[in-house]
């Protein structure tokens, strides 16, 4: 049956290639002539580069190019242009790229790196963002005031604050006055790594015409191209970015990271393909990391549990460069209050430079950090007031008509349904099962997130109809595992009334596939999906017009389904799509129209800026997706170890496009959230050196640890979503950690307010409580 | 990885000769799960790598009449875990070995490798300590070293230049026994021990305790053992035994746990082990 | 000796090759034999993306020297399907949607292959254990475990 594929668990388009090992990732590609790159990295967290001597390295046989910040110190950055391609004049974190070598073998490149002599003059290291905010703190970027940035980022000149985002809604003092109780708490989230199993990798090539081709494990072919173009002052159409399958991204492969090191080497070695695949240690030290964050939350509530006012200060440990991270602090800022409606709000979200690895996008884009604070404090409030944690969420939950932190009036919100369903699924009102020797606890947490992006982030799609009635869908969304190929093929098939098997989806190649802002912000099904709908409708329009000519009727009298274009009034009269694919052929053999190519472009409409002083506006983001998770845990009170036993997850995703993939995405998010809760943190020593740059001491959840999971989707259609669909890929990891924290309180009456909740911290909390 | 010479000797005699000739410049390759990581990470740069897998007398598990079992040093852990002789007589060693790494690691990693790396947290060590195992060391001559004397410090054994760990001998336990290995780590599988505790009881009343990750080497808790010897295991006795164990360990703070936390966990695991032993001795 | 001539079987084919002593089995498979289905994720035996079978047992090919492959029988992900006919494990992964980015999947399937060879009807816990050395950052493991369980149920 053609069409009718929305809501079906269609088999993934990439499944066969991936289970047979045939799927190619950047590291699997080979070209000739090939060079291998290695990077010299800074051993200092903050130092002046006094001199760099590359002469010995250049003399080594087999070395084709050595580049440093002397050659390539152009600025690059997505939101705040604060980063140079290679370190220039200063290094600002341990692991920062100081020089790059391209040589005929990896061994020679490595040898050459050792021959580069760099003299450093150490500078004072700033690791604590709160110290870094002080007026007398050493400046990490002396020229912050000169940096270019987008209009919605607000650096504070001559400080280490690269963005200060504010919300001023209602009158927060008045709100506190109206409150019966006021709660003040602090919460902390450490740095984290994305840990895609495929490390970053790039192969770059420049031919003698100056055309640069980049094979890239990335989430953002077009953004990468634009960033390189802007940095190098190079024409966009002279840069081609190709993204084969990407072995996981989670935000870490958005924007540009490794590319900015490899392309300069390729520019120095025309004709060669320069390959750099990060090892795991480089992956930890020198790709984007999730920023650390400290939240100070002051909340006023009535004795009935209604939140009256919230004053929120978030201090983000942005790392050495915040070109991308600055916008995370904004996103968390405009989501202040989380999934709850609060009349009076005051938020200050500060992005602060420190001498740590570069903060950047990470699945959740600030929401994991924000909700870790808000969702725990709400539980503390519930406990103090003697209100059930589910109930207090129902009291405050955003609903249709609620006004959020930025003054936007919300509609089509299904949060309360999510809360009720999650509570039901976990058995909130039922007695708890007990595991011998352990104490069981139950907890719940909600979340909200919108796609954080510039208001005009667009998508486009091209749909080519082939001679046999099949189609090729060209898009530049990268397949990072989320299933974009399959979901977008389903959407095209649905619109065209075609079997999904007949639609082949291209992997991104900016030379041929049309513009896509980035594969981030859980926006591909939503944004690219809308572009695909428009492309399919455009193709359909053309098909109908041609068929109408053939039948001598108007296009409005035609319809398309089951691979046919037929007269609505008389379906027996039809052309097959195949017959019309190259245009209508008249009885005399002449042609009309020509090959069918559908094109579709899309940008969310009605988005605008926010007032820089108050953060108020009409619509900060394209849409909001809400959800809720409830968990059951077992705590070993003697060791402090927590087992995550059961998780119930309910999200209002508008419309489920592919249930199997939606479920899989959610399961993966829950387990990633479990890692956040229990293990994941980047640990730095007093010099800013990362102490755990491997999976030996940066633990991910393995198969033995994952919980039992039950998943449900509420479907409140989104007005401008494809078939009502909303983005949700990032959201699903956000509430796991606070739900576990709340379950810990339920089990033992203790709170751990800094992540991760290691067994050691839990045991300490138990002992502290017992000694009180 | 740096360049090195890979040598596969034809027998133990040749292996020992190569070790003697090269001293610090040579490293032994058995399962390679530690050696290769360290070479990739440039921590070790041996000029010679000597592959001892497959040498006669170094692999496999055999019974020694009227004594016990001998395990070749180059026997992979998974072979040990699944072996009927081990399962039947020395299950505590199988438990310890099973705690190491992943299935892939245990298919390659060997008992000898786990011991010769001399990590304080080696999961096979506490079991071998309580089993009174003996290391058979081959140099110019063969010498027998009790496991309690095998470790010399973090990363150090008593092996001298030109010596190779050949096999581990474990004597049969004279009476009905029960052994337990408890490990505390961050994740439930594939993690390094923050604390490892092996407890072994022999009827009528001998108790042996060994610990990993709590001192520069894996250690036997001899004072606690002496205290427990012949005593009825009561809650009070357990409490005193735990206190004695604490005197015999010197845990440190590292990225996996603080000293204080390690002490807490030592107490918990020893206590839990002894309660299990109590049930066993009472015939429950 | 820095170079060695070795003879081994890979995916059913006997090969004789010269390898360097400091080359890993993973390098031999990926670079010399161009079998890129086997992935490198961490080079430390922690992630399992490089899992292959050597004489029927799952091992991390990043932790084995190429020269050690002499006389061994190696099976990589490319050796599972016969032409267009998938191995039942691969089929089950497809059916259950037990993959996302796919980078861990070849290693995951090889671990499953080794498990089912030895233990055709494993319990869920045995499956979890057998793949605990294969990290997956996307799926949360649930569908992978279902897929492996289902192979055994189908064969039962």
mmCIF file of C-alpha atoms in Angstrom, chain A residues 155 191 251 324 330 487 496 514 755:
data_model
loop_
_atom_site.group_PDB
_atom_site.id
_atom_site.type_symbol
_atom_site.label_atom_id
_atom_site.label_comp_id
_atom_site.label_asym_id
_atom_site.label_seq_id
_atom_site.Cartn_x
_atom_site.Cartn_y
_atom_site.Cartn_z
ATOM 1 C CA UNK A 155 29.239 39.924 25.874
ATOM 2 C CA UNK A 191 31.581 19.132 32.336
ATOM 3 C CA UNK A 251 25.875 18.021 19.450
ATOM 4 C CA UNK A 324 28.736 28.139 20.251
ATOM 5 C CA UNK A 330 20.689 32.008 26.254
ATOM 6 C CA UNK A 487 11.621 9.636 8.659
ATOM 7 C CA UNK A 496 3.515 11.414 -3.042
ATOM 8 C CA UNK A 514 20.200 21.647 -0.934
ATOM 9 C CA UNK A 755 26.061 15.641 39.494
#
